[in-house]
Amino acid sequence: GLIESVAIALDLLEEGKIRRKASLVKVAEFHDVPKAGLCKSFLEGQGIQCHLRGYYYRALFYFFGPYIEVSVLVPEGKAEEAKEIIKLYIE
C-alpha cells in the first residue's frame, strides 16, 4: 500500500507543477509504458512541456495493471502541435 501511495503522489506532484503554469488537455493515451515515455521525450525535445498521468502507477504495476491508462497531458495552447508530433513520430 505504501509503494502504491508513493507512485500516486509522484504523479500528482508532477502534474501539480505543470498545472500551476497552464491548464492541461489530454492529447493521447497509451497502455504501453515505454511508448508513453518515448512520446514524452519527443514532445519535450520539441519544446512542449508534458505530463504523463498514471505513468508511475502503471510502471509500478506493469504486468498486474494493464487496465491503467497513461494519459499524455500538454498545455492547452500546444495541443494541436503535440497531436501532430505524436502522429508523426509515434503512430
Coordinates of N, CA and C in Angstrom, one line a residue:
G1 N 0.8 -1.2 0.0 CA 0.0 0.0 0.0 C 0.8 1.3 0.0
L2 N 2.0 1.2 0.7 CA 2.8 2.4 0.8 C 3.5 2.7 -0.6
I3 N 3.9 1.7 -1.2 CA 4.5 1.9 -2.6 C 3.5 2.5 -3.5
E4 N 2.3 1.9 -3.5 CA 1.2 2.4 -4.3 C 0.9 3.9 -4.0
S5 N 0.9 4.3 -2.8 CA 0.7 5.7 -2.4 C 1.8 6.6 -2.9
V6 N 3.0 6.1 -2.9 CA 4.1 6.9 -3.3 C 4.0 7.1 -4.8
A7 N 3.7 6.1 -5.6 CA 3.5 6.2 -7.0 C 2.4 7.2 -7.4
I8 N 1.3 7.2 -6.7 CA 0.2 8.1 -7.0 C 0.7 9.5 -6.6
A9 N 1.4 9.7 -5.5 CA 1.8 11.0 -5.0 C 2.8 11.6 -6.0
L10 N 3.7 10.8 -6.6 CA 4.7 11.3 -7.6 C 3.9 11.8 -8.8
D11 N 2.9 11.1 -9.3 CA 2.1 11.5 -10.4 C 1.4 12.9 -10.1
L12 N 0.8 13.0 -8.9 CA 0.1 14.2 -8.6 C 1.0 15.4 -8.4
L13 N 2.2 15.2 -7.8 CA 3.2 16.3 -7.7 C 3.7 16.8 -9.0
E14 N 4.0 15.9 -9.9 CA 4.5 16.3 -11.2 C 3.4 17.1 -12.0
E15 N 2.2 16.6 -11.9 CA 1.1 17.2 -12.6 C 0.8 18.6 -12.0
G16 N 0.9 18.7 -10.7 CA 0.6 20.0 -10.0 C 1.6 21.0 -10.4
K17 N 2.9 20.7 -10.6 CA 3.9 21.6 -11.0 C 3.6 22.2 -12.4
I18 N 3.1 21.4 -13.3 CA 2.8 21.8 -14.7 C 1.5 22.6 -14.7
R19 N 0.5 22.2 -13.9 CA -0.8 22.9 -13.9 C -0.7 24.3 -13.3
R20 N 0.3 24.6 -12.5 CA 0.5 25.9 -12.0 C 0.8 26.9 -13.1
K21 N 1.4 26.4 -14.2 CA 1.8 27.3 -15.3 C 0.7 27.4 -16.4
A22 N 0.0 26.3 -16.6 CA -1.0 26.3 -17.7 C -2.1 25.2 -17.4
S23 N -3.2 25.4 -18.1 CA -4.2 24.3 -18.0 C -3.8 23.2 -19.0
L24 N -4.0 22.0 -18.6 CA -3.6 20.9 -19.4 C -4.8 20.2 -20.1
V25 N -4.5 19.6 -21.3 CA -5.5 18.9 -22.0 C -4.9 17.5 -22.4
K26 N -5.7 16.5 -22.5 CA -5.3 15.2 -22.9 C -5.2 15.1 -24.4
V27 N -4.0 14.7 -24.9 CA -3.8 14.6 -26.4 C -3.6 13.1 -26.9
A28 N -3.3 12.2 -25.9 CA -3.1 10.8 -26.3 C -3.2 10.0 -25.1
E29 N -3.4 8.7 -25.4 CA -3.5 7.7 -24.3 C -2.7 6.4 -24.7
F30 N -1.9 5.9 -23.8 CA -1.1 4.7 -24.0 C -1.4 3.7 -22.9
H31 N -1.2 2.4 -23.3 CA -1.2 1.3 -22.3 C 0.2 0.7 -22.3
D32 N 1.1 1.2 -23.1 CA 2.5 0.7 -23.1 C 3.4 1.8 -22.5
V33 N 4.0 1.5 -21.4 CA 4.8 2.4 -20.6 C 6.0 2.9 -21.4
P34 N 6.8 2.1 -22.0 CA 7.9 2.6 -22.8 C 7.5 3.5 -24.0
K35 N 6.4 3.2 -24.6 CA 5.9 4.1 -25.7 C 5.5 5.4 -25.2
A36 N 4.9 5.4 -24.0 CA 4.5 6.7 -23.4 C 5.7 7.5 -23.0
G37 N 6.7 6.9 -22.5 CA 8.0 7.6 -22.2 C 8.7 8.2 -23.5
L38 N 8.6 7.4 -24.5 CA 9.1 7.8 -25.8 C 8.4 9.1 -26.3
C39 N 7.1 9.0 -26.2 CA 6.2 10.2 -26.6 C 6.6 11.4 -25.8
K40 N 6.8 11.3 -24.5 CA 7.2 12.4 -23.7 C 8.5 13.0 -24.1
S41 N 9.5 12.1 -24.5 CA 10.8 12.5 -25.0 C 10.7 13.3 -26.2
F42 N 9.9 12.8 -27.2 CA 9.7 13.6 -28.4 C 9.1 14.9 -28.2
L43 N 8.0 15.0 -27.4 CA 7.4 16.3 -27.1 C 8.3 17.3 -26.4
E44 N 9.0 16.8 -25.4 CA 9.9 17.7 -24.7 C 11.1 18.1 -25.6
G45 N 11.5 17.2 -26.5 CA 12.5 17.6 -27.5 C 12.1 18.7 -28.4
Q46 N 10.8 18.8 -28.6 CA 10.2 19.9 -29.5 C 9.8 21.1 -28.7
G47 N 10.1 21.1 -27.4 CA 9.8 22.2 -26.5 C 8.4 22.3 -26.0
I48 N 7.7 21.2 -26.0 CA 6.4 21.1 -25.4 C 6.4 20.4 -24.1
Q49 N 6.1 21.1 -23.1 CA 6.1 20.5 -21.7 C 4.9 19.6 -21.6
C50 N 5.1 18.4 -21.1 CA 4.0 17.5 -20.9 C 4.1 16.7 -19.6
H51 N 3.0 16.1 -19.3 CA 2.9 15.2 -18.1 C 2.2 13.9 -18.5
L52 N 2.7 12.8 -18.0 CA 2.1 11.5 -18.3 C 1.4 11.1 -17.0
R53 N 0.1 11.3 -17.0 CA -0.8 11.0 -15.9 C -0.9 9.4 -15.8
G54 N -0.6 8.9 -14.7 CA -0.6 7.4 -14.5 C 0.6 6.7 -14.8
Y55 N 1.7 7.4 -15.2 CA 2.9 6.8 -15.7 C 3.6 6.0 -14.5
Y56 N 3.8 6.6 -13.4 CA 4.4 5.9 -12.3 C 3.6 4.8 -11.7
Y57 N 2.3 5.0 -11.7 CA 1.4 4.0 -11.2 C 1.4 2.8 -12.1
R58 N 1.3 3.1 -13.4 CA 1.3 2.0 -14.4 C 2.7 1.3 -14.4
A59 N 3.8 2.0 -14.3 CA 5.1 1.4 -14.3 C 5.2 0.5 -13.1
L60 N 4.7 0.9 -12.0 CA 4.8 0.1 -10.7 C 4.0 -1.3 -10.9
F61 N 2.9 -1.2 -11.6 CA 2.1 -2.4 -11.7 C 2.1 -2.9 -13.2
Y62 N 3.3 -2.9 -13.8 CA 3.5 -3.2 -15.2 C 2.7 -4.4 -15.7
F63 N 2.9 -5.5 -15.1 CA 2.2 -6.8 -15.5 C 0.9 -6.9 -14.9
F64 N 0.7 -6.3 -13.7 CA -0.6 -6.6 -13.0 C -1.6 -5.5 -13.2
G65 N -1.3 -4.4 -14.0 CA -2.3 -3.3 -14.1 C -2.4 -2.9 -15.5
P66 N -2.6 -3.8 -16.5 CA -2.7 -3.3 -17.9 C -3.9 -2.5 -18.2
Y67 N -4.8 -2.4 -17.3 CA -6.0 -1.6 -17.5 C -5.8 -0.1 -17.1
I68 N -4.6 0.2 -16.5 CA -4.3 1.6 -16.2 C -3.8 2.3 -17.4
E69 N -4.5 3.3 -17.8 CA -4.0 4.1 -18.9 C -3.0 5.2 -18.5
V70 N -2.1 5.5 -19.5 CA -1.2 6.6 -19.3 C -1.6 7.7 -20.2
S71 N -2.1 8.8 -19.7 CA -2.6 9.9 -20.5 C -1.5 10.9 -20.7
V72 N -1.4 11.4 -21.9 CA -0.4 12.5 -22.2 C -1.1 13.8 -22.1
L73 N -0.7 14.6 -21.2 CA -1.3 16.0 -21.0 C -0.3 17.0 -21.4
V74 N -0.8 18.0 -22.1 CA 0.0 19.1 -22.6 C -0.7 20.4 -22.3
P75 N 0.0 21.6 -22.3 CA -0.7 22.9 -22.1 C -1.7 23.1 -23.3
E76 N -2.8 23.7 -23.0 CA -3.9 23.8 -23.9 C -3.5 24.4 -25.2
G77 N -2.6 25.4 -25.2 CA -2.2 26.1 -26.4 C -1.3 25.3 -27.3
K78 N -0.7 24.2 -26.8 CA 0.2 23.3 -27.6 C -0.5 22.0 -28.0
A79 N -1.7 21.9 -27.8 CA -2.4 20.6 -28.0 C -2.3 20.1 -29.5
E80 N -2.6 21.0 -30.4 CA -2.6 20.6 -31.8 C -1.2 20.3 -32.3
E81 N -0.2 21.1 -31.9 CA 1.2 20.8 -32.2 C 1.6 19.4 -31.7
A82 N 1.2 19.2 -30.5 CA 1.5 17.9 -29.8 C 0.9 16.7 -30.5
K83 N -0.3 16.9 -31.0 CA -1.0 15.8 -31.7 C -0.3 15.5 -33.0
E84 N 0.2 16.5 -33.7 CA 0.9 16.4 -34.9 C 2.2 15.6 -34.7
I85 N 2.9 16.0 -33.6 CA 4.2 15.3 -33.3 C 3.9 13.8 -33.0
I86 N 2.9 13.6 -32.2 CA 2.6 12.2 -31.9 C 2.2 11.4 -33.1
K87 N 1.4 12.0 -34.0 CA 1.0 11.3 -35.2 C 2.3 11.0 -36.1
L88 N 3.2 12.0 -36.2 CA 4.4 11.8 -37.0 C 5.4 10.8 -36.4
Y89 N 5.6 10.8 -35.1 CA 6.7 10.0 -34.6 C 6.2 8.7 -33.9
I90 N 5.0 8.7 -33.4 CA 4.6 7.5 -32.6 C 3.7 6.6 -33.4
E91 N 2.8 7.2 -34.1 CA 1.8 6.3 -34.9 C 2.4 6.0 -36.2

